[in-house]
PDB file of C-alpha atoms and ligand atoms in Angstrom:
ATOM      1  CA  UNK Z   1      28.535 -12.222   4.096  1.00  0.00           C
ATOM      2  CA  UNK Z   2      28.694 -11.928   0.371  1.00  0.00           C
ATOM      3  CA  UNK Z   3      25.859 -13.468  -1.592  1.00  0.00           C
ATOM      4  CA  UNK Z   4      23.666 -13.877   1.449  1.00  0.00           C
ATOM      5  CA  UNK Z   5      20.400 -12.103   0.795  1.00  0.00           C
ATOM      6  CA  UNK Z   6      18.095 -10.895   3.548  1.00  0.00           C
ATOM      7  CA  UNK Z   7      14.463  -9.891   3.846  1.00  0.00           C
ATOM      8  CA  UNK Z   8      12.420  -7.991   6.433  1.00  0.00           C
ATOM      9  CA  UNK Z   9       8.910  -9.394   6.209  1.00  0.00           C
ATOM     10  CA  UNK Z  10       6.910  -6.994   8.399  1.00  0.00           C
ATOM     11  CA  UNK Z  11       6.593  -3.283   7.589  1.00  0.00           C
ATOM     12  CA  UNK Z  12       3.936  -0.572   7.662  1.00  0.00           C
ATOM     13  CA  UNK Z  13       3.549   2.542   5.518  1.00  0.00           C
ATOM     14  CA  UNK Z  14       1.397   5.675   5.429  1.00  0.00           C
ATOM     15  CA  UNK Z  15      -1.286   3.468   3.835  1.00  0.00           C
ATOM     16  CA  UNK Z  16      -2.047   2.385   7.418  1.00  0.00           C
ATOM     17  CA  UNK Z  17      -0.292   3.721  10.509  1.00  0.00           C
ATOM     18  CA  UNK Z  18       3.320   3.857   9.327  1.00  0.00           C
ATOM     19  CA  UNK Z  19       5.152   7.158   8.937  1.00  0.00           C
ATOM     20  CA  UNK Z  20       7.061   6.332   5.755  1.00  0.00           C
ATOM     21  CA  UNK Z  21       5.372   6.493   2.401  1.00  0.00           C
ATOM     22  CA  UNK Z  22       5.755   3.196   0.530  1.00  0.00           C
ATOM     23  CA  UNK Z  23       8.503   4.793  -1.555  1.00  0.00           C
ATOM     24  CA  UNK Z  24      10.393   6.041   1.521  1.00  0.00           C
ATOM     25  CA  UNK Z  25      10.151   2.584   3.097  1.00  0.00           C
ATOM     26  CA  UNK Z  26      11.622   0.979  -0.007  1.00  0.00           C
ATOM     27  CA  UNK Z  27      14.369   3.600  -0.116  1.00  0.00           C
ATOM     28  CA  UNK Z  28      15.354   2.840   3.491  1.00  0.00           C
ATOM     29  CA  UNK Z  29      15.278  -0.902   2.777  1.00  0.00           C
ATOM     30  CA  UNK Z  30      17.652  -0.152  -0.090  1.00  0.00           C
ATOM     31  CA  UNK Z  31      20.070   1.719   2.187  1.00  0.00           C
ATOM     32  CA  UNK Z  32      20.032  -1.329   4.487  1.00  0.00           C
ATOM     33  CA  UNK Z  33      20.972  -3.573   1.571  1.00  0.00           C
ATOM     34  CA  UNK Z  34      17.878  -5.766   1.790  1.00  0.00           C
ATOM     35  CA  UNK Z  35      16.895  -8.038  -1.094  1.00  0.00           C
ATOM     36  CA  UNK Z  36      13.185  -8.115  -0.283  1.00  0.00           C
ATOM     37  CA  UNK Z  37      10.625  -6.602   2.055  1.00  0.00           C
ATOM     38  CA  UNK Z  38       7.104  -7.546   3.011  1.00  0.00           C
ATOM     39  CA  UNK Z  39       4.722  -4.583   2.928  1.00  0.00           C
ATOM     40  CA  UNK Z  40       2.129  -5.551   5.502  1.00  0.00           C
ATOM     41  CA  UNK Z  41      -0.187  -2.660   6.233  1.00  0.00           C
ATOM     42  CA  UNK Z  42      -3.118  -3.089   8.592  1.00  0.00           C
ATOM     43  CA  UNK Z  43      -6.266  -4.098   6.671  1.00  0.00           C
ATOM     44  CA  UNK Z  44      -5.206  -2.392   3.444  1.00  0.00           C
ATOM     45  CA  UNK Z  45      -3.164  -3.035   0.303  1.00  0.00           C
ATOM     46  CA  UNK Z  46      -3.285   0.614  -0.673  1.00  0.00           C
ATOM     47  CA  UNK Z  47       0.504   1.040  -0.421  1.00  0.00           C
ATOM     48  CA  UNK Z  48       1.479  -1.925  -2.578  1.00  0.00           C
ATOM     49  CA  UNK Z  49       1.335  -0.307  -5.986  1.00  0.00           C
ATOM     50  CA  UNK Z  50       3.671   2.539  -5.007  1.00  0.00           C
ATOM     51  CA  UNK Z  51       5.958   0.087  -3.183  1.00  0.00           C
ATOM     52  CA  UNK Z  52       6.190  -2.131  -6.274  1.00  0.00           C
ATOM     53  CA  UNK Z  53       7.104   0.815  -8.497  1.00  0.00           C
ATOM     54  CA  UNK Z  54       9.779   1.920  -6.007  1.00  0.00           C
ATOM     55  CA  UNK Z  55      10.945  -1.688  -5.702  1.00  0.00           C
ATOM     56  CA  UNK Z  56      11.753  -1.725  -9.423  1.00  0.00           C
ATOM     57  CA  UNK Z  57      13.646   1.545  -9.073  1.00  0.00           C
ATOM     58  CA  UNK Z  58      15.737   0.357  -6.093  1.00  0.00           C
ATOM     59  CA  UNK Z  59      15.933  -3.291  -7.115  1.00  0.00           C
ATOM     60  CA  UNK Z  60      14.118  -4.615  -4.065  1.00  0.00           C
ATOM     61  CA  UNK Z  61      11.541  -7.361  -4.250  1.00  0.00           C
ATOM     62  CA  UNK Z  62       8.213  -6.343  -2.755  1.00  0.00           C
ATOM     63  CA  UNK Z  63       6.195  -9.149  -1.221  1.00  0.00           C
ATOM     64  CA  UNK Z  64       2.536  -8.141  -1.372  1.00  0.00           C
ATOM     65  CA  UNK Z  65       1.258  -8.510   2.161  1.00  0.00           C
ATOM     66  CA  UNK Z  66      -1.327  -7.580   4.732  1.00  0.00           C
ATOM     67  CA  UNK Z  67      -1.703  -7.627   8.527  1.00  0.00           C
ATOM     68  CA  UNK Z  68      -5.182  -8.310   9.857  1.00  0.00           C
ATOM     69  CA  UNK Z  69      -6.089  -7.956  13.534  1.00  0.00           C
ATOM     70  CA  UNK Z  70      -8.303 -10.915  14.329  1.00  0.00           C
ATOM     71  CA  UNK Z  71      -9.616 -12.325  17.567  1.00  0.00           C
ATOM     72  CA  UNK Z  72      -9.754 -15.569  19.447  1.00  0.00           C
ATOM     73  CA  UNK Z  73     -11.614 -15.674  22.782  1.00  0.00           C
ATOM     74  CA  UNK Z  74     -11.250 -11.925  23.230  1.00  0.00           C
ATOM     75  CA  UNK Z  75      -7.517 -12.145  22.608  1.00  0.00           C
ATOM     76  CA  UNK Z  76      -6.104 -10.057  19.800  1.00  0.00           C
ATOM     77  CA  UNK Z  77      -4.242 -12.132  17.225  1.00  0.00           C
ATOM     78  CA  UNK Z  78      -2.472 -10.521  14.274  1.00  0.00           C
ATOM     79  CA  UNK Z  79      -2.479 -12.510  11.054  1.00  0.00           C
ATOM     80  CA  UNK Z  80       0.035 -11.714   8.324  1.00  0.00           C
ATOM     81  CA  UNK Z  81      -0.640 -12.608   4.697  1.00  0.00           C
ATOM     82  CA  UNK Z  82       1.971 -12.908   1.937  1.00  0.00           C
ATOM     83  CA  UNK Z  83       1.801 -13.245  -1.853  1.00  0.00           C
ATOM     84  CA  UNK Z  84      -1.879 -12.324  -1.954  1.00  0.00           C
ATOM     85  CA  UNK Z  85      -3.623 -11.551  -5.259  1.00  0.00           C
ATOM     86  CA  UNK Z  86      -4.656  -8.244  -3.848  1.00  0.00           C
ATOM     87  CA  UNK Z  87      -6.506  -6.967  -6.913  1.00  0.00           C
ATOM     88  CA  UNK Z  88      -9.410  -9.358  -6.375  1.00  0.00           C
ATOM     89  CA  UNK Z  89     -12.635  -7.357  -5.921  1.00  0.00           C
ATOM     90  CA  UNK Z  90     -14.129  -9.535  -3.193  1.00  0.00           C
ATOM     91  CA  UNK Z  91     -10.872  -9.372  -1.234  1.00  0.00           C
ATOM     92  CA  UNK Z  92     -10.856  -5.587  -1.396  1.00  0.00           C
ATOM     93  CA  UNK Z  93     -14.494  -5.505  -0.299  1.00  0.00           C
ATOM     94  CA  UNK Z  94     -13.725  -7.695   2.709  1.00  0.00           C
ATOM     95  CA  UNK Z  95     -10.847  -5.398   3.722  1.00  0.00           C
ATOM     96  CA  UNK Z  96     -13.050  -2.373   3.244  1.00  0.00           C
ATOM     97  CA  UNK Z  97     -15.600  -3.778   5.692  1.00  0.00           C
ATOM     98  CA  UNK Z  98     -12.868  -4.241   8.306  1.00  0.00           C
ATOM     99  CA  UNK Z  99     -11.573  -0.689   7.768  1.00  0.00           C
ATOM    100  CA  UNK Z 100     -15.060   0.771   8.090  1.00  0.00           C
ATOM    101  CA  UNK Z 101     -15.473  -0.899  11.483  1.00  0.00           C
ATOM    102  CA  UNK Z 102     -12.115   0.501  12.601  1.00  0.00           C
ATOM    103  CA  UNK Z 103     -13.008   3.977  11.328  1.00  0.00           C
ATOM    104  CA  UNK Z 104     -16.414   4.083  13.046  1.00  0.00           C
ATOM    105  CA  UNK Z 105     -14.851   2.893  16.255  1.00  0.00           C
ATOM    106  CA  UNK Z 106     -12.104   5.560  16.119  1.00  0.00           C
ATOM    107  CA  UNK Z 107     -14.827   8.172  15.805  1.00  0.00           C
ATOM    108  CA  UNK Z 108     -16.526   6.772  18.934  1.00  0.00           C
ATOM    109  CA  UNK Z 109     -13.259   6.831  20.871  1.00  0.00           C
ATOM    110  CA  UNK Z 110     -12.688  10.485  19.954  1.00  0.00           C
ATOM    111  CA  UNK Z 111     -16.246  11.308  21.110  1.00  0.00           C
ATOM    112  CA  UNK Z 112     -15.531   9.625  24.427  1.00  0.00           C
ATOM    113  CA  UNK Z 113     -12.212  11.413  24.885  1.00  0.00           C
ATOM    114  CA  UNK Z 114     -13.978  14.727  24.344  1.00  0.00           C
ATOM    115  CA  UNK Z 115     -16.927  13.853  26.585  1.00  0.00           C
ATOM    116  CA  UNK Z 116     -15.041  12.204  29.447  1.00  0.00           C
ATOM    117  CA  UNK Z 117     -11.934  14.367  29.601  1.00  0.00           C
ATOM    118  CA  UNK Z 118     -13.054  17.508  27.785  1.00  0.00           C
ATOM    119  CA  UNK Z 119     -10.106  16.894  25.509  1.00  0.00           C
ATOM    120  CA  UNK Z 120      -9.344  19.462  22.830  1.00  0.00           C
ATOM    121  CA  UNK Z 121      -9.496  16.909  20.020  1.00  0.00           C
ATOM    122  CA  UNK Z 122     -11.585  16.501  16.905  1.00  0.00           C
ATOM    123  CA  UNK Z 123     -12.041  13.683  14.421  1.00  0.00           C
ATOM    124  CA  UNK Z 124     -10.873  15.846  11.498  1.00  0.00           C
ATOM    125  CA  UNK Z 125      -7.381  16.219  12.963  1.00  0.00           C
ATOM    126  CA  UNK Z 126      -7.274  12.463  13.619  1.00  0.00           C
ATOM    127  CA  UNK Z 127      -8.286  11.766  10.030  1.00  0.00           C
ATOM    128  CA  UNK Z 128      -5.538  14.094   8.834  1.00  0.00           C
ATOM    129  CA  UNK Z 129      -3.040  11.842  10.624  1.00  0.00           C
ATOM    130  CA  UNK Z 130      -4.324   8.978   8.452  1.00  0.00           C
ATOM    131  CA  UNK Z 131      -3.715  11.078   5.346  1.00  0.00           C
ATOM    132  CA  UNK Z 132      -7.455  11.528   4.919  1.00  0.00           C
ATOM    133  CA  UNK Z 133      -7.873   7.833   4.133  1.00  0.00           C
ATOM    134  CA  UNK Z 134     -10.421   5.453   5.632  1.00  0.00           C
ATOM    135  CA  UNK Z 135      -7.854   3.487   7.612  1.00  0.00           C
ATOM    136  CA  UNK Z 136      -8.158   5.455  10.856  1.00  0.00           C
ATOM    137  CA  UNK Z 137      -7.019   3.640  13.988  1.00  0.00           C
ATOM    138  CA  UNK Z 138      -5.857   4.302  17.520  1.00  0.00           C
ATOM    139  CA  UNK Z 139      -2.270   5.162  16.486  1.00  0.00           C
ATOM    140  CA  UNK Z 140      -3.668   8.089  14.486  1.00  0.00           C
ATOM    141  CA  UNK Z 141      -5.659   9.272  17.505  1.00  0.00           C
ATOM    142  CA  UNK Z 142      -2.435   9.018  19.515  1.00  0.00           C
ATOM    143  CA  UNK Z 143      -0.542  11.151  17.008  1.00  0.00           C
ATOM    144  CA  UNK Z 144      -3.242  13.824  17.019  1.00  0.00           C
ATOM    145  CA  UNK Z 145      -3.003  13.842  20.838  1.00  0.00           C
ATOM    146  CA  UNK Z 146       0.785  14.280  20.672  1.00  0.00           C
ATOM    147  CA  UNK Z 147       0.339  17.292  18.370  1.00  0.00           C
ATOM    148  CA  UNK Z 148      -1.983  18.871  20.929  1.00  0.00           C
ATOM    149  CA  UNK Z 149       0.509  18.213  23.735  1.00  0.00           C
ATOM    150  CA  UNK Z 150      -1.946  15.918  25.530  1.00  0.00           C
ATOM    151  CA  UNK Z 151       0.474  12.976  25.658  1.00  0.00           C
ATOM    152  CA  UNK Z 152       4.219  12.700  25.089  1.00  0.00           C
ATOM    153  CA  UNK Z 153       4.309   9.713  22.759  1.00  0.00           C
ATOM    154  CA  UNK Z 154       2.279   6.803  21.398  1.00  0.00           C
ATOM    155  CA  UNK Z 155       2.908   4.377  24.295  1.00  0.00           C
ATOM    156  CA  UNK Z 156       1.898   7.179  26.692  1.00  0.00           C
ATOM    157  CA  UNK Z 157      -1.370   7.631  24.761  1.00  0.00           C
ATOM    158  CA  UNK Z 158      -2.148   3.895  24.887  1.00  0.00           C
ATOM    159  CA  UNK Z 159      -1.334   3.681  28.565  1.00  0.00           C
ATOM    160  CA  UNK Z 160      -3.451   6.646  29.637  1.00  0.00           C
ATOM    161  CA  UNK Z 161      -6.299   6.806  27.135  1.00  0.00           C
ATOM    162  CA  UNK Z 162      -6.397   4.264  24.318  1.00  0.00           C
ATOM    163  CA  UNK Z 163      -5.572   0.898  25.850  1.00  0.00           C
ATOM    164  CA  UNK Z 164      -8.149  -1.789  26.550  1.00  0.00           C
ATOM    165  CA  UNK Z 165      -8.440  -0.889  30.217  1.00  0.00           C
ATOM    166  CA  UNK Z 166      -8.977   2.815  29.632  1.00  0.00           C
ATOM    167  CA  UNK Z 167     -12.320   4.575  30.017  1.00  0.00           C
ATOM    168  CA  UNK Z 168     -12.443   5.782  26.426  1.00  0.00           C
ATOM    169  CA  UNK Z 169     -11.737   2.337  24.972  1.00  0.00           C
ATOM    170  CA  UNK Z 170     -14.273   1.009  22.507  1.00  0.00           C
ATOM    171  CA  UNK Z 171     -14.279  -2.548  21.200  1.00  0.00           C
ATOM    172  CA  UNK Z 172     -14.368  -3.087  17.489  1.00  0.00           C
ATOM    173  CA  UNK Z 173     -15.630  -5.791  15.202  1.00  0.00           C
ATOM    174  CA  UNK Z 174     -12.875  -8.223  14.303  1.00  0.00           C
ATOM    175  CA  UNK Z 175     -12.947 -11.340  12.200  1.00  0.00           C
ATOM    176  CA  UNK Z 176     -11.816 -14.583  13.829  1.00  0.00           C
ATOM    177  CA  UNK Z 177      -8.374 -16.055  13.325  1.00  0.00           C
ATOM    178  CA  UNK Z 178      -9.783 -18.785  11.069  1.00  0.00           C
ATOM    179  CA  UNK Z 179     -11.691 -16.224   9.002  1.00  0.00           C
ATOM    180  CA  UNK Z 180      -8.475 -14.217   8.634  1.00  0.00           C
ATOM    181  CA  UNK Z 181      -6.523 -17.242   7.428  1.00  0.00           C
ATOM    182  CA  UNK Z 182      -9.318 -18.172   5.010  1.00  0.00           C
ATOM    183  CA  UNK Z 183      -9.508 -14.687   3.575  1.00  0.00           C
ATOM    184  CA  UNK Z 184      -5.768 -14.708   2.873  1.00  0.00           C
ATOM    185  CA  UNK Z 185      -5.734 -18.281   1.508  1.00  0.00           C
ATOM    186  CA  UNK Z 186      -8.657 -17.641  -0.820  1.00  0.00           C
ATOM    187  CA  UNK Z 187      -6.787 -14.637  -2.190  1.00  0.00           C
ATOM    188  CA  UNK Z 188      -3.922 -17.008  -3.030  1.00  0.00           C
ATOM    189  CA  UNK Z 189      -1.753 -15.954  -0.102  1.00  0.00           C
ATOM    190  CA  UNK Z 190      -0.167 -17.756   2.822  1.00  0.00           C
ATOM    191  CA  UNK Z 191      -1.017 -16.843   6.404  1.00  0.00           C
ATOM    192  CA  UNK Z 192       1.641 -16.357   9.065  1.00  0.00           C
ATOM    193  CA  UNK Z 193       1.004 -15.976  12.789  1.00  0.00           C
ATOM    194  CA  UNK Z 194       2.411 -12.532  13.654  1.00  0.00           C
ATOM    195  CA  UNK Z 195       4.519 -11.914  16.793  1.00  0.00           C
ATOM    196  CA  UNK Z 196       3.080 -14.725  18.974  1.00  0.00           C
ATOM    197  CA  UNK Z 197       5.006 -13.334  21.928  1.00  0.00           C
ATOM    198  CA  UNK Z 198       2.702 -10.301  21.998  1.00  0.00           C
ATOM    199  CA  UNK Z 199      -0.473 -12.362  22.323  1.00  0.00           C
ATOM    200  CA  UNK Z 200       0.367 -12.864  25.956  1.00  0.00           C
ATOM    201  CA  UNK Z 201      -0.697 -16.460  26.297  1.00  0.00           C
ATOM    202  CA  UNK Z 202       1.244 -19.430  24.996  1.00  0.00           C
ATOM    203  CA  UNK Z 203      -1.550 -21.968  25.508  1.00  0.00           C
ATOM    204  CA  UNK Z 204      -3.491 -20.075  22.824  1.00  0.00           C
ATOM    205  CA  UNK Z 205      -0.432 -19.973  20.567  1.00  0.00           C
ATOM    206  CA  UNK Z 206      -0.125 -23.771  20.733  1.00  0.00           C
ATOM    207  CA  UNK Z 207      -3.739 -24.098  19.597  1.00  0.00           C
ATOM    208  CA  UNK Z 208      -3.563 -21.389  16.939  1.00  0.00           C
ATOM    209  CA  UNK Z 209      -0.675 -22.931  15.048  1.00  0.00           C
ATOM    210  CA  UNK Z 210      -2.906 -25.816  13.990  1.00  0.00           C
ATOM    211  CA  UNK Z 211      -5.456 -23.521  12.321  1.00  0.00           C
ATOM    212  CA  UNK Z 212      -3.765 -23.498   8.932  1.00  0.00           C
ATOM    213  CA  UNK Z 213      -0.895 -21.069   9.286  1.00  0.00           C
ATOM    214  CA  UNK Z 214       1.952 -21.647   6.846  1.00  0.00           C
ATOM    215  CA  UNK Z 215       4.436 -20.010   9.170  1.00  0.00           C
ATOM    216  CA  UNK Z 216       5.180 -18.339  12.493  1.00  0.00           C
ATOM    217  CA  UNK Z 217       6.852 -14.955  12.907  1.00  0.00           C
ATOM    218  CA  UNK Z 218       9.418 -16.134  15.425  1.00  0.00           C
ATOM    219  CA  UNK Z 219      11.704 -13.143  14.923  1.00  0.00           C
ATOM    220  CA  UNK Z 220      10.149  -9.769  15.735  1.00  0.00           C
ATOM    221  CA  UNK Z 221      11.486  -6.517  17.184  1.00  0.00           C
ATOM    222  CA  UNK Z 222       9.423  -6.928  20.348  1.00  0.00           C
ATOM    223  CA  UNK Z 223      10.370 -10.557  20.981  1.00  0.00           C
ATOM    224  CA  UNK Z 224      13.114 -11.337  23.443  1.00  0.00           C
ATOM    225  CA  UNK Z 225      15.878 -13.685  22.298  1.00  0.00           C
ATOM    226  CA  UNK Z 226      14.283 -16.371  24.449  1.00  0.00           C
ATOM    227  CA  UNK Z 227      10.882 -15.891  22.817  1.00  0.00           C
ATOM    228  CA  UNK Z 228      12.400 -15.965  19.339  1.00  0.00           C
ATOM    229  CA  UNK Z 229      14.106 -19.254  20.107  1.00  0.00           C
ATOM    230  CA  UNK Z 230      10.950 -20.737  21.586  1.00  0.00           C
ATOM    231  CA  UNK Z 231       8.740 -19.810  18.609  1.00  0.00           C
ATOM    232  CA  UNK Z 232      11.394 -20.854  16.094  1.00  0.00           C
ATOM    233  CA  UNK Z 233      11.443 -24.248  17.763  1.00  0.00           C
ATOM    234  CA  UNK Z 234       7.640 -24.458  17.844  1.00  0.00           C
ATOM    235  CA  UNK Z 235       7.580 -23.567  14.151  1.00  0.00           C
ATOM    236  CA  UNK Z 236      10.181 -26.196  13.304  1.00  0.00           C
ATOM    237  CA  UNK Z 237       8.373 -28.834  15.392  1.00  0.00           C
ATOM    238  CA  UNK Z 238       5.135 -28.144  13.512  1.00  0.00           C
ATOM    239  CA  UNK Z 239       7.000 -28.080  10.176  1.00  0.00           C
ATOM    240  CA  UNK Z 240       5.969 -24.485   9.564  1.00  0.00           C
ATOM    241  CA  UNK Z 241       8.022 -21.723   7.959  1.00  0.00           C
ATOM    242  CA  UNK Z 242      10.005 -19.598  10.412  1.00  0.00           C
ATOM    243  CA  UNK Z 243       9.616 -15.944   9.463  1.00  0.00           C
ATOM    244  CA  UNK Z 244      10.767 -12.621  10.850  1.00  0.00           C
ATOM    245  CA  UNK Z 245      10.307  -8.899  10.492  1.00  0.00           C
ATOM    246  CA  UNK Z 246      10.904  -5.595  12.229  1.00  0.00           C
ATOM    247  CA  UNK Z 247       7.300  -4.284  12.263  1.00  0.00           C
ATOM    248  CA  UNK Z 248       8.755  -0.943  11.217  1.00  0.00           C
ATOM    249  CA  UNK Z 249       6.275   1.923  11.556  1.00  0.00           C
ATOM    250  CA  UNK Z 250       8.629   4.580  10.231  1.00  0.00           C
ATOM    251  CA  UNK Z 251      11.124   6.973  11.748  1.00  0.00           C
ATOM    252  CA  UNK Z 252      12.860   5.758  14.851  1.00  0.00           C
ATOM    253  CA  UNK Z 253      12.892   2.229  16.191  1.00  0.00           C
ATOM    254  CA  UNK Z 254      12.302  -0.363  14.910  1.00  0.00           C
ATOM    255  CA  UNK Z 255      13.664   0.588  11.527  1.00  0.00           C
ATOM    256  CA  UNK Z 256      13.197  -1.528   8.408  1.00  0.00           C
ATOM    257  CA  UNK Z 257      16.006  -4.097   8.389  1.00  0.00           C
ATOM    258  CA  UNK Z 258      16.341  -4.208  12.188  1.00  0.00           C
ATOM    259  CA  UNK Z 259      14.973  -7.767  12.082  1.00  0.00           C
ATOM    260  CA  UNK Z 260      15.812  -9.837   9.029  1.00  0.00           C
ATOM    261  CA  UNK Z 261      15.490 -13.374   7.831  1.00  0.00           C
ATOM    262  CA  UNK Z 262      17.383 -15.336   5.202  1.00  0.00           C
ATOM    263  CA  UNK Z 263      15.981 -14.737   1.697  1.00  0.00           C
ATOM    264  CA  UNK Z 264      15.373 -18.479   1.345  1.00  0.00           C
ATOM    265  CA  UNK Z 265      12.336 -17.936   3.597  1.00  0.00           C
ATOM    266  CA  UNK Z 266      10.794 -15.789   0.862  1.00  0.00           C
ATOM    267  CA  UNK Z 267      11.108 -18.685  -1.568  1.00  0.00           C
ATOM    268  CA  UNK Z 268       9.482 -21.027   0.933  1.00  0.00           C
ATOM    269  CA  UNK Z 269       6.532 -18.667   1.386  1.00  0.00           C
ATOM    270  CA  UNK Z 270       6.211 -18.228  -2.374  1.00  0.00           C
ATOM    271  CA  UNK Z 271       6.224 -21.972  -2.971  1.00  0.00           C
ATOM    272  CA  UNK Z 272       3.682 -22.503  -0.227  1.00  0.00           C
ATOM    273  CA  UNK Z 273       1.435 -19.826  -1.769  1.00  0.00           C
ATOM    274  CA  UNK Z 274       1.734 -21.440  -5.205  1.00  0.00           C
ATOM    275  CA  UNK Z 275       0.654 -24.760  -3.764  1.00  0.00           C
ATOM    276  CA  UNK Z 276      -2.367 -23.076  -2.253  1.00  0.00           C
ATOM    277  CA  UNK Z 277      -3.629 -21.128  -5.231  1.00  0.00           C
ATOM    278  CA  UNK Z 278      -3.684 -24.313  -7.285  1.00  0.00           C
ATOM    279  CA  UNK Z 279      -6.190 -25.806  -4.865  1.00  0.00           C
ATOM    280  CA  UNK Z 280      -8.610 -22.916  -5.213  1.00  0.00           C
ATOM    281  CA  UNK Z 281     -10.705 -22.218  -8.277  1.00  0.00           C
ATOM    282  CA  UNK Z 282     -12.867 -19.166  -8.703  1.00  0.00           C
TER     283      UNK Z 282
HETATM  284  P1  LIG M   1      -6.447  -0.272  16.242  1.00  0.00           P
HETATM  285  O1  LIG M   1      -6.328  -1.136  15.029  1.00  0.00           O
HETATM  286  O2  LIG M   1      -7.078   1.044  15.956  1.00  0.00           O
HETATM  287  O3  LIG M   1      -7.107  -0.998  17.382  1.00  0.00           O
HETATM  288  O4  LIG M   1      -4.966   0.016  16.738  1.00  0.00           O
HETATM  289  C1  LIG M   1      -4.107  -1.064  16.988  1.00  0.00           C
HETATM  290  C2  LIG M   1      -2.685  -0.713  16.594  1.00  0.00           C
HETATM  291  O5  LIG M   1      -2.170   0.207  17.549  1.00  0.00           O
HETATM  292  C3  LIG M   1      -1.753  -1.903  16.658  1.00  0.00           C
HETATM  293  O6  LIG M   1      -1.718  -2.618  15.458  1.00  0.00           O
HETATM  294  C4  LIG M   1      -0.422  -1.271  16.986  1.00  0.00           C
HETATM  295  O7  LIG M   1       0.215  -0.800  15.793  1.00  0.00           O
HETATM  296  C5  LIG M   1      -0.792  -0.064  17.841  1.00  0.00           C
HETATM  297  N1  LIG M   1      -0.714  -0.317  19.284  1.00  0.00           N
HETATM  298  C6  LIG M   1      -1.490  -1.128  20.033  1.00  0.00           C
HETATM  299  N2  LIG M   1      -1.149  -1.093  21.330  1.00  0.00           N
HETATM  300  C7  LIG M   1      -0.096  -0.230  21.425  1.00  0.00           C
HETATM  301  C8  LIG M   1       0.730   0.252  22.505  1.00  0.00           C
HETATM  302  N3  LIG M   1       0.537  -0.135  23.772  1.00  0.00           N
HETATM  303  N4  LIG M   1       1.697   1.122  22.205  1.00  0.00           N
HETATM  304  C9  LIG M   1       1.889   1.526  20.942  1.00  0.00           C
HETATM  305  N5  LIG M   1       1.163   1.115  19.878  1.00  0.00           N
HETATM  306  C10 LIG M   1       0.181   0.252  20.109  1.00  0.00           C
HETATM  307 ZN1  LIG M   2       0.596  -0.677  13.063  1.00  0.00          ZN
HETATM  308 FE1  LIG M   3       0.907  -6.555  14.705  1.00  0.00          FE
HETATM  309 FE1  LIG M   4       2.521  -4.715  12.364  1.00  0.00          FE
END
């Protein structure tokens, strides 16, 4: 195994709905012996600065990333971005608009939970779960509900109250898949189709891969071995980069490093991003 370097390209931190601070995430990646990690918080790059500082300390390469929930015909499609120039003002403004929609919608869901079920819940305690930041989503509502003893865990909360088929569910504004890819490309990054196995419909996946993705996340903690093989093959057939990541959200499973990919993939993504940024001028 010596000299083989590995990367986990999909991780969340407290900047979105992860439980590890960026520094804690990097520390755990270090204990797993990883060479690089992608920090891919939902709709925010807020954790990247701290992750990069910790990366220098622990000698781990931090790939600046993002995960954007987009939609295609009412289906939720997650788009990962890597090697983005995240300091760009217009990019930050675009992310801020997405977060605001998520925040407003979380507030509406809490109102409904209180009104429909008489739940002992308030938006302040939900916001606290997001560290007081503007990136409030359903996982934070779930955690506030766990604290109050209303549900036993996050899946329980989604099943009973927060999922799409639940009474308190509220739709939110999402950009389209193509808009998501464009946003990432214009910021100098490459777009990767996240966990296609979770979209729930392979006919859509076949179509999506032609939209301008540089890669497909074939390896993911929620993919079965069969799914991983299928999407790795699809990726290879389309001459796209095969990526993988744990989708670690902190303590418990999946843990950072539970799904890894050869470090060479990082170089491929970097090269692909370089090719892109040359074709854009601001
Ligand atoms: P939101 O962006 O507020 O709509 O919340 C979506 C996030 O909630 C996803 O990105 C997942 O991290 C998490 N999530 C969605 N469905 C479930 C589920 N059934 N169980 C646990 N977490 C979920
Ligand atoms: Zn998440
Ligand atoms: Fe996702
Ligand atoms: Fe994720």
